[in-house]
Amino acid sequence: MGQIGRRGFVMAAAGAMAALGTAGDAAARTADRGSWPRRARAREFRGMWMATVANRDWPSRPGLTPAQQRAELCAHLDTAVARKLNVVVLQVRPTADALWPSPYEPWSQYLTGSQGRNPGWDPLGAAVAEAHRRELRLHAWFNPYRVAVHTDPSRLVESHPARVHPEWVLPYGGKLYYNPGIPEVRRFVQDAMMDAVRRYDIDGVHFDDYFYPYPVAGQVFDDDATYARYGAGFPDKAAWRRDNTDRLVREMADRIRRSGKVIPFGISPFGVWRNATTDPLGSDTRAGVQTYDDLHADTRMWVKKGWIDYVVPQIYWNIGFPAADYARLIPWWNDVVRDTDVDLYAGEALYKAGDPAQPAPWQDPAELSRHLTLARAYEGVRGHCFFSAKEVMSDQIGAMARVVADHYPTRVRPPD
């Protein structure tokens, strides 16, 4: 992202605005959100993901009226405030669709029940306004390549880009995906996401862990023809795929910077980059999935090269879990961000707390609180993000309440 990091750019921009006496967007945001407690402790990221795919968190079901959808949205934001959180990571492009009036992609079916149908309001615009009214930051969460959670293109609205360009799409594992190896696809998904970046006062851009899809036993992601066309010069298909993902991340970072918006770009990868048995630089884990090898996403390199501003590894395992111990992954990620300008926030599996299908530690309301206690010993960990909004609200066994009681005595501002 150039020779100057985001923090340096923010400080320089703020200084220039002060010298000129301007009231630009960044200065206005600072002024609008200046009523935090004076004696609050050091800044930290306290976030929650709000998933819209399959109506997981919000809206609770498709077809609600605009007033009902807004009321549910505000209830989630009010809960975030009550839990002393400061960031909401809202999924605004769950399946190559949009929660805003996009000129590139159809309205999301999770709003009305019918893809392409106008819901009668602007959910992203309202979410930004309502979040800011509550002194919450709103990060827009985009899924770059997932097109549908089924494999039937005829179920997509007729004008959907995946139907206009069927050559862009591959079925795999019961879903449809845009093919990351096609340069036109990479440009298109960036264009679609950048539309929201340019038009809304969002406070961050967020990708999740889905790049190339998670492996499905007995199935092949059939991009052989694409590799034959574009893969010259790479030692193997895996290296070519990683380069495709690298290009998406690097180009998106550059486009956000060139847009003039001073907002962070973050990614929440699967919690294991590589096992140490695969790579001596990897973590002391025995995970069945490795992001570098299986999702073709070199998340460690993105941090080291400063292509992203923050990383939220999904460390969704309990302390002491044999294959992927939270207590071993936190120090590994802390070492990854050391001597970089990339902020580290730990992704927390609140959804596992009280789930009877999970191991015994997840039945203890104090497990997540112990995560935060452990992480506090590592200087690079600057906060946590909880999956997800539904569980932040329902708090089945009081795990979130325990986190708040033990660690969040008052609201604080997130890192800039």
Short mmCIF file of C-alpha atoms in Angstrom, two decimals:
data_model
loop_
_atom_site.label_atom_id
_atom_site.label_comp_id
_atom_site.label_asym_id
_atom_site.label_seq_id
_atom_site.Cartn_x
_atom_site.Cartn_y
_atom_site.Cartn_z
CA MET A 1 0.00 0.00 0.00
CA GLY A 2 2.86 2.36 -0.77
CA GLN A 3 5.63 3.74 1.36
CA ILE A 4 3.43 5.23 4.06
CA GLY A 5 1.28 3.10 6.36
CA ARG A 6 -2.34 3.83 7.15
CA ARG A 7 -1.52 5.25 10.59
CA GLY A 8 1.04 7.61 9.08
CA PHE A 9 -1.41 8.59 6.37
CA VAL A 10 -4.15 9.29 8.93
CA MET A 11 -1.84 11.44 11.04
CA ALA A 12 -0.60 13.36 8.03
CA ALA A 13 -4.10 13.89 6.71
CA ALA A 14 -5.38 15.01 10.10
CA GLY A 15 -2.52 17.46 10.42
CA ALA A 16 -3.17 18.88 6.98
CA MET A 17 -6.86 19.35 7.71
CA ALA A 18 -6.09 21.07 10.98
CA ALA A 19 -3.64 23.41 9.29
CA LEU A 20 -6.14 24.30 6.60
CA GLY A 21 -9.02 24.64 9.01
CA THR A 22 -11.14 22.24 6.90
CA ALA A 23 -14.04 20.09 8.04
CA GLY A 24 -13.62 17.01 5.86
CA ASP A 25 -15.12 13.60 6.41
CA ALA A 26 -12.39 12.35 8.74
CA ALA A 27 -12.53 15.44 10.94
CA ALA A 28 -16.32 15.32 11.02
CA ARG A 29 -16.22 11.68 12.10
CA THR A 30 -13.84 12.53 14.93
CA ALA A 31 -16.03 15.42 16.08
CA ASP A 32 -19.25 13.42 15.81
CA ARG A 33 -17.86 10.63 17.98
CA GLY A 34 -16.09 12.67 20.60
CA SER A 35 -18.31 11.95 23.60
CA TRP A 36 -16.53 8.86 24.89
CA PRO A 37 -15.75 8.69 28.63
CA ARG A 38 -12.76 10.87 29.47
CA ARG A 39 -11.20 8.29 31.78
CA ALA A 40 -11.68 5.30 29.49
CA ARG A 41 -8.76 2.91 29.28
CA ALA A 42 -6.59 2.43 26.19
CA ARG A 43 -8.34 1.93 22.87
CA GLU A 44 -9.24 -1.56 21.73
CA PHE A 45 -11.37 -3.19 19.07
CA ARG A 46 -14.56 -4.66 20.52
CA GLY A 47 -16.53 -5.94 17.58
CA MET A 48 -19.29 -8.27 16.55
CA TRP A 49 -20.01 -9.77 13.18
CA MET A 50 -23.59 -9.42 11.90
CA ALA A 51 -24.21 -12.07 9.23
CA THR A 52 -26.98 -11.69 6.68
CA VAL A 53 -26.38 -14.84 4.61
CA ALA A 54 -29.27 -17.28 5.09
CA ASN A 55 -30.73 -14.68 7.51
CA ARG A 56 -28.37 -15.92 10.20
CA ASP A 57 -28.37 -12.77 12.33
CA TRP A 58 -30.29 -10.11 10.47
CA PRO A 59 -32.93 -9.74 9.15
CA SER A 60 -34.34 -12.62 11.17
CA ARG A 61 -36.28 -13.78 8.11
CA PRO A 62 -36.89 -12.48 4.59
CA GLY A 63 -39.97 -10.46 3.80
CA LEU A 64 -40.14 -8.25 6.87
CA THR A 65 -41.34 -4.71 6.25
CA PRO A 66 -38.74 -1.93 6.14
CA ALA A 67 -39.90 -0.78 9.58
CA GLN A 68 -39.51 -4.27 11.00
CA GLN A 69 -36.06 -4.69 9.46
CA ARG A 70 -34.95 -1.33 10.81
CA ALA A 71 -36.29 -2.18 14.26
CA GLU A 72 -34.35 -5.44 14.32
CA LEU A 73 -31.23 -3.67 13.10
CA CYS A 74 -31.51 -1.04 15.82
CA ALA A 75 -32.05 -3.74 18.45
CA HIS A 76 -28.76 -5.37 17.46
CA LEU A 77 -26.96 -2.03 17.55
CA ASP A 78 -28.46 -1.21 20.93
CA THR A 79 -27.26 -4.59 22.19
CA ALA A 80 -23.76 -3.80 20.95
CA VAL A 81 -23.83 -0.56 22.95
CA ALA A 82 -25.15 -2.35 26.04
CA ARG A 83 -22.32 -4.89 25.75
CA LYS A 84 -19.84 -1.98 25.50
CA LEU A 85 -18.77 -2.93 21.98
CA ASN A 86 -17.59 -0.31 19.52
CA VAL A 87 -17.57 -1.95 16.04
CA VAL A 88 -20.24 -3.78 14.05
CA VAL A 89 -19.02 -5.79 11.05
CA LEU A 90 -22.12 -5.97 8.85
CA GLN A 91 -22.29 -8.43 5.95
CA VAL A 92 -23.50 -6.31 3.04
CA ARG A 93 -22.60 -8.57 0.09
CA PRO A 94 -23.27 -12.14 1.22
CA THR A 95 -23.82 -13.94 -2.12
CA ALA A 96 -22.85 -11.69 -5.03
CA ASP A 97 -25.81 -9.47 -4.14
CA ALA A 98 -26.23 -6.23 -2.23
CA LEU A 99 -27.81 -4.64 0.81
CA TRP A 100 -27.70 -1.28 -0.94
CA PRO A 101 -28.98 -0.10 -4.36
CA SER A 102 -26.03 -1.40 -6.35
CA PRO A 103 -25.68 -0.76 -10.09
CA TYR A 104 -23.61 -3.95 -10.31
CA GLU A 105 -25.57 -6.64 -8.48
CA PRO A 106 -29.16 -7.40 -7.46
CA TRP A 107 -30.81 -6.68 -4.16
CA SER A 108 -30.21 -9.54 -1.73
CA GLN A 109 -32.89 -12.19 -1.44
CA TYR A 110 -32.33 -12.19 2.33
CA LEU A 111 -34.19 -8.89 2.51
CA THR A 112 -37.42 -9.65 0.63
CA GLY A 113 -37.26 -13.36 -0.16
CA SER A 114 -36.86 -12.61 -3.88
CA GLN A 115 -33.48 -11.72 -5.33
CA GLY A 116 -33.56 -8.37 -7.11
CA ARG A 117 -36.69 -7.07 -5.41
CA ASN A 118 -36.32 -3.56 -4.00
CA PRO A 119 -36.86 -3.72 -0.22
CA GLY A 120 -38.14 -0.17 -0.09
CA TRP A 121 -35.26 1.28 1.89
CA ASP A 122 -31.46 1.41 1.94
CA PRO A 123 -30.26 -1.01 4.64
CA LEU A 124 -26.58 -0.12 4.36
CA GLY A 125 -27.25 3.61 4.45
CA ALA A 126 -29.50 3.19 7.47
CA ALA A 127 -27.00 0.92 9.22
CA VAL A 128 -24.23 3.48 8.83
CA ALA A 129 -26.42 6.29 10.16
CA GLU A 130 -27.82 4.29 13.08
CA ALA A 131 -24.39 2.94 14.04
CA HIS A 132 -22.84 6.39 14.04
CA ARG A 133 -25.74 7.77 16.06
CA ARG A 134 -24.75 5.24 18.75
CA GLU A 135 -21.02 5.98 18.46
CA LEU A 136 -20.42 2.60 16.84
CA ARG A 137 -18.20 2.11 13.83
CA LEU A 138 -19.65 0.21 10.89
CA HIS A 139 -17.34 -2.02 8.85
CA ALA A 140 -18.82 -3.29 5.60
CA TRP A 141 -18.25 -7.03 5.24
CA PHE A 142 -18.00 -8.39 1.69
CA ASN A 143 -17.73 -11.97 0.48
CA PRO A 144 -15.77 -11.67 -2.79
CA TYR A 145 -16.54 -14.85 -4.73
CA ARG A 146 -19.57 -16.74 -3.36
CA VAL A 147 -22.48 -16.46 -5.81
CA ALA A 148 -25.14 -18.73 -4.30
CA VAL A 149 -25.64 -21.38 -1.65
CA HIS A 150 -27.02 -23.70 -4.34
CA THR A 151 -25.78 -24.79 -7.78
CA ASP A 152 -28.72 -23.82 -10.03
CA PRO A 153 -27.98 -20.65 -12.02
CA SER A 154 -31.62 -20.51 -13.17
CA ARG A 155 -32.60 -19.62 -9.59
CA LEU A 156 -30.64 -16.37 -9.88
CA VAL A 157 -32.47 -13.29 -11.12
CA GLU A 158 -32.22 -13.10 -14.92
CA SER A 159 -30.05 -9.96 -14.86
CA HIS A 160 -27.56 -11.42 -12.38
CA PRO A 161 -23.96 -11.07 -13.65
CA ALA A 162 -23.48 -14.80 -13.09
CA ARG A 163 -26.21 -15.48 -15.65
CA VAL A 164 -25.03 -12.79 -18.03
CA HIS A 165 -21.53 -14.30 -17.82
CA PRO A 166 -22.02 -18.03 -17.15
CA GLU A 167 -18.37 -18.60 -18.07
CA TRP A 168 -17.43 -16.79 -14.84
CA VAL A 169 -19.10 -19.33 -12.57
CA LEU A 170 -18.16 -22.77 -11.21
CA PRO A 171 -20.26 -25.14 -9.07
CA TYR A 172 -18.55 -26.72 -6.10
CA GLY A 173 -19.65 -28.29 -2.84
CA GLY A 174 -23.32 -27.47 -3.37
CA LYS A 175 -22.62 -23.78 -4.06
CA LEU A 176 -21.85 -21.49 -6.98
CA TYR A 177 -18.65 -19.43 -7.04
CA TYR A 178 -17.11 -16.84 -9.27
CA ASN A 179 -13.87 -18.23 -10.68
CA PRO A 180 -11.02 -16.30 -8.99
CA GLY A 181 -8.63 -17.11 -11.82
CA ILE A 182 -10.44 -14.97 -14.40
CA PRO A 183 -9.08 -11.39 -14.43
CA GLU A 184 -12.47 -9.96 -15.50
CA VAL A 185 -14.06 -11.60 -12.45
CA ARG A 186 -11.50 -10.07 -10.12
CA ARG A 187 -12.07 -6.62 -11.58
CA PHE A 188 -15.84 -7.01 -11.46
CA VAL A 189 -16.05 -8.05 -7.81
CA GLN A 190 -13.76 -5.16 -6.89
CA ASP A 191 -15.97 -2.75 -8.83
CA ALA A 192 -19.06 -4.07 -7.05
CA MET A 193 -17.50 -3.69 -3.62
CA MET A 194 -15.93 -0.31 -4.33
CA ASP A 195 -19.36 1.09 -5.18
CA ALA A 196 -20.28 0.82 -1.50
CA VAL A 197 -16.90 2.17 -0.40
CA ARG A 198 -17.32 5.31 -2.50
CA ARG A 199 -20.99 5.97 -1.70
CA TYR A 200 -21.19 5.39 2.04
CA ASP A 201 -19.45 6.71 5.14
CA ILE A 202 -18.39 3.23 6.20
CA ASP A 203 -15.61 2.92 8.74
CA GLY A 204 -13.85 -0.10 7.29
CA VAL A 205 -13.79 -2.74 4.55
CA HIS A 206 -13.84 -6.35 5.71
CA PHE A 207 -13.31 -9.70 3.94
CA ASP A 208 -14.03 -13.02 5.61
CA ASP A 209 -12.21 -16.35 5.17
CA TYR A 210 -13.75 -17.41 1.84
CA PHE A 211 -11.37 -17.04 -1.10
CA TYR A 212 -11.01 -20.31 -2.95
CA PRO A 213 -13.65 -22.51 -1.32
CA TYR A 214 -13.00 -24.87 1.56
CA PRO A 215 -12.16 -28.34 0.23
CA VAL A 216 -14.99 -30.83 -0.13
CA ALA A 217 -14.06 -34.51 -0.19
CA GLY A 218 -14.51 -36.16 -3.56
CA GLN A 219 -15.15 -32.91 -5.44
CA VAL A 220 -12.95 -30.87 -7.75
CA PHE A 221 -12.97 -27.11 -8.25
CA ASP A 222 -12.72 -27.38 -12.02
CA ASP A 223 -10.55 -24.46 -13.05
CA ASP A 224 -8.20 -26.49 -15.28
CA ALA A 225 -9.14 -24.52 -18.40
CA THR A 226 -8.56 -21.22 -16.60
CA TYR A 227 -5.18 -22.41 -15.37
CA ALA A 228 -4.23 -23.48 -18.89
CA ARG A 229 -5.10 -20.00 -20.14
CA TYR A 230 -3.59 -17.85 -17.39
CA GLY A 231 -1.19 -20.06 -15.43
CA ALA A 232 1.97 -19.82 -17.51
CA GLY A 233 5.06 -19.13 -15.45
CA PHE A 234 3.79 -20.71 -12.22
CA PRO A 235 5.29 -23.96 -10.90
CA ASP A 236 1.88 -25.46 -10.18
CA LYS A 237 -1.81 -24.65 -9.94
CA ALA A 238 -1.62 -23.97 -6.19
CA ALA A 239 0.95 -21.21 -6.69
CA TRP A 240 -1.17 -19.69 -9.46
CA ARG A 241 -4.27 -19.78 -7.27
CA ARG A 242 -2.42 -18.06 -4.43
CA ASP A 243 -1.28 -15.38 -6.84
CA ASN A 244 -4.89 -14.81 -7.89
CA THR A 245 -5.89 -14.32 -4.25
CA ASP A 246 -2.88 -12.10 -3.61
CA ARG A 247 -3.90 -9.91 -6.54
CA LEU A 248 -7.45 -9.55 -5.21
CA VAL A 249 -6.20 -8.39 -1.81
CA ARG A 250 -3.41 -6.13 -3.07
CA GLU A 251 -5.57 -4.51 -5.74
CA MET A 252 -8.47 -3.98 -3.35
CA ALA A 253 -6.14 -2.33 -0.85
CA ASP A 254 -4.78 -0.04 -3.56
CA ARG A 255 -8.26 0.88 -4.78
CA ILE A 256 -9.46 1.76 -1.29
CA ARG A 257 -6.41 3.98 -0.80
CA ARG A 258 -6.85 5.66 -4.18
CA SER A 259 -10.52 6.31 -3.45
CA GLY A 260 -9.47 8.99 -0.96
CA LYS A 261 -11.23 7.24 1.91
CA VAL A 262 -9.02 6.91 4.97
CA ILE A 263 -10.53 3.68 6.24
CA PRO A 264 -8.94 0.39 7.27
CA PHE A 265 -9.07 -2.77 5.18
CA GLY A 266 -9.20 -5.96 7.23
CA ILE A 267 -9.52 -9.69 6.72
CA SER A 268 -10.73 -12.44 9.06
CA PRO A 269 -9.02 -15.64 7.90
CA PHE A 270 -9.34 -19.17 9.18
CA GLY A 271 -7.21 -19.27 12.32
CA VAL A 272 -4.45 -21.55 11.01
CA TRP A 273 -2.15 -20.30 8.26
CA ARG A 274 -0.06 -23.50 8.15
CA ASN A 275 0.82 -26.18 10.68
CA ALA A 276 4.45 -26.26 11.83
CA THR A 277 4.66 -29.84 10.56
CA THR A 278 4.00 -28.44 7.07
CA ASP A 279 6.10 -25.28 7.37
CA PRO A 280 8.53 -24.33 10.16
CA LEU A 281 7.02 -20.83 10.09
CA GLY A 282 3.61 -22.28 10.91
CA SER A 283 1.79 -22.62 14.22
CA ASP A 284 2.04 -25.46 16.72
CA THR A 285 -1.23 -26.93 15.50
CA ARG A 286 -2.56 -30.02 13.74
CA ALA A 287 -5.46 -28.41 11.91
CA GLY A 288 -7.16 -30.33 9.12
CA VAL A 289 -7.40 -27.13 7.03
CA GLN A 290 -4.51 -24.79 6.31
CA THR A 291 -5.36 -21.45 4.78
CA TYR A 292 -2.22 -21.28 2.63
CA ASP A 293 -2.68 -24.73 1.15
CA ASP A 294 -6.45 -25.28 1.08
CA LEU A 295 -7.93 -21.81 0.54
CA HIS A 296 -4.90 -20.55 -1.42
CA ALA A 297 -4.67 -17.48 0.80
CA ASP A 298 -1.25 -16.46 2.10
CA THR A 299 -2.60 -14.50 5.03
CA ARG A 300 0.77 -14.31 6.79
CA MET A 301 2.38 -12.65 3.78
CA TRP A 302 -0.41 -10.06 3.52
CA VAL A 303 0.37 -9.00 7.07
CA LYS A 304 4.13 -8.94 6.55
CA LYS A 305 3.80 -6.88 3.36
CA GLY A 306 1.29 -4.49 4.93
CA TRP A 307 -1.38 -5.06 2.28
CA ILE A 308 -4.07 -5.04 4.96
CA ASP A 309 -4.59 -2.80 7.97
CA TYR A 310 -5.95 -5.36 10.40
CA VAL A 311 -6.30 -9.12 10.66
CA VAL A 312 -8.96 -10.98 12.67
CA PRO A 313 -7.97 -14.65 12.66
CA GLN A 314 -10.90 -16.86 13.52
CA ILE A 315 -9.37 -18.58 16.53
CA TYR A 316 -12.53 -20.54 17.15
CA TRP A 317 -11.12 -23.15 19.54
CA ASN A 318 -10.97 -23.41 23.28
CA ILE A 319 -7.86 -23.14 25.42
CA GLY A 320 -6.29 -26.58 25.45
CA PHE A 321 -7.96 -27.88 22.28
CA PRO A 322 -5.41 -30.44 21.07
CA ALA A 323 -5.43 -29.77 17.32
CA ALA A 324 -5.60 -25.98 17.53
CA ASP A 325 -5.10 -24.55 20.99
CA TYR A 326 -6.21 -20.93 21.47
CA ALA A 327 -3.29 -20.51 23.88
CA ARG A 328 -0.80 -21.49 21.14
CA LEU A 329 -2.40 -19.56 18.30
CA ILE A 330 -2.58 -16.20 20.06
CA PRO A 331 1.23 -15.98 20.53
CA TRP A 332 1.78 -17.19 16.96
CA TRP A 333 -0.40 -14.44 15.50
CA ASN A 334 1.17 -11.94 17.90
CA ASP A 335 4.55 -12.82 16.38
CA VAL A 336 3.14 -12.45 12.86
CA VAL A 337 2.09 -8.83 13.42
CA ARG A 338 5.26 -7.94 15.33
CA ASP A 339 7.18 -5.08 13.64
CA THR A 340 4.30 -4.40 11.22
CA ASP A 341 1.62 -1.69 11.10
CA VAL A 342 -1.13 -4.33 11.01
CA ASP A 343 -3.51 -4.51 13.97
CA LEU A 344 -4.40 -7.92 15.40
CA TYR A 345 -7.87 -8.62 16.72
CA ALA A 346 -8.79 -12.13 17.85
CA GLY A 347 -11.90 -13.67 16.33
CA GLU A 348 -13.94 -15.33 19.09
CA ALA A 349 -16.43 -18.20 18.74
CA LEU A 350 -19.20 -16.89 20.96
CA TYR A 351 -21.61 -19.11 19.00
CA LYS A 352 -19.98 -22.19 20.58
CA ALA A 353 -20.67 -21.08 24.15
CA GLY A 354 -23.35 -23.36 25.57
CA ASP A 355 -23.68 -25.43 22.41
CA PRO A 356 -24.09 -29.03 23.65
CA ALA A 357 -22.28 -30.32 20.55
CA GLN A 358 -19.09 -28.52 21.61
CA PRO A 359 -16.38 -29.77 24.01
CA ALA A 360 -16.74 -29.29 27.75
CA PRO A 361 -14.82 -25.97 27.97
CA TRP A 362 -17.52 -24.33 25.87
CA GLN A 363 -20.13 -25.20 28.50
CA ASP A 364 -18.32 -22.95 30.97
CA PRO A 365 -19.47 -19.31 30.78
CA ALA A 366 -15.94 -18.21 31.74
CA GLU A 367 -14.15 -19.78 28.72
CA LEU A 368 -14.33 -16.67 26.53
CA SER A 369 -13.34 -14.42 29.42
CA ARG A 370 -10.23 -16.55 29.86
CA HIS A 371 -9.45 -15.94 26.18
CA LEU A 372 -9.37 -12.20 26.75
CA THR A 373 -7.29 -12.59 29.90
CA LEU A 374 -4.75 -14.70 28.03
CA ALA A 375 -4.65 -12.37 25.02
CA ARG A 376 -4.03 -9.32 27.20
CA ALA A 377 -0.52 -10.60 27.87
CA TYR A 378 0.38 -10.10 24.20
CA GLU A 379 1.08 -6.56 23.11
CA GLY A 380 0.06 -7.13 19.49
CA VAL A 381 -3.50 -8.16 20.35
CA ARG A 382 -5.52 -4.95 20.21
CA GLY A 383 -9.02 -6.33 20.58
CA HIS A 384 -11.54 -9.05 19.83
CA CYS A 385 -14.48 -9.68 17.51
CA PHE A 386 -17.36 -11.99 18.45
CA PHE A 387 -19.30 -14.28 16.14
CA SER A 388 -21.97 -13.27 16.01
CA ALA A 389 -24.72 -10.71 16.63
CA LYS A 390 -27.43 -13.26 17.37
CA GLU A 391 -25.37 -14.76 20.17
CA VAL A 392 -24.28 -11.36 21.47
CA MET A 393 -27.98 -10.71 21.94
CA SER A 394 -29.18 -14.12 23.22
CA ASP A 395 -26.05 -14.98 25.28
CA GLN A 396 -27.23 -18.51 25.97
CA ILE A 397 -25.12 -19.24 29.06
CA GLY A 398 -23.96 -15.74 29.95
CA ALA A 399 -20.53 -15.99 28.31
CA MET A 400 -20.80 -12.53 26.74
CA ALA A 401 -22.04 -11.02 29.98
CA ARG A 402 -19.02 -12.54 31.71
CA VAL A 403 -16.67 -10.97 29.15
CA VAL A 404 -18.28 -7.59 29.72
CA ALA A 405 -18.15 -7.91 33.51
CA ASP A 406 -14.52 -9.02 33.53
CA HIS A 407 -13.04 -6.90 30.74
CA TYR A 408 -15.31 -4.07 29.56
CA PRO A 409 -16.01 -1.80 32.54
CA THR A 410 -16.72 1.16 30.26
CA ARG A 411 -16.93 1.94 26.57
CA VAL A 412 -13.73 2.79 24.74
CA ARG A 413 -12.88 3.86 21.22
CA PRO A 414 -11.43 1.39 18.74
CA PRO A 415 -7.92 1.83 17.32
CA ASP A 416 -7.62 4.30 14.44
#
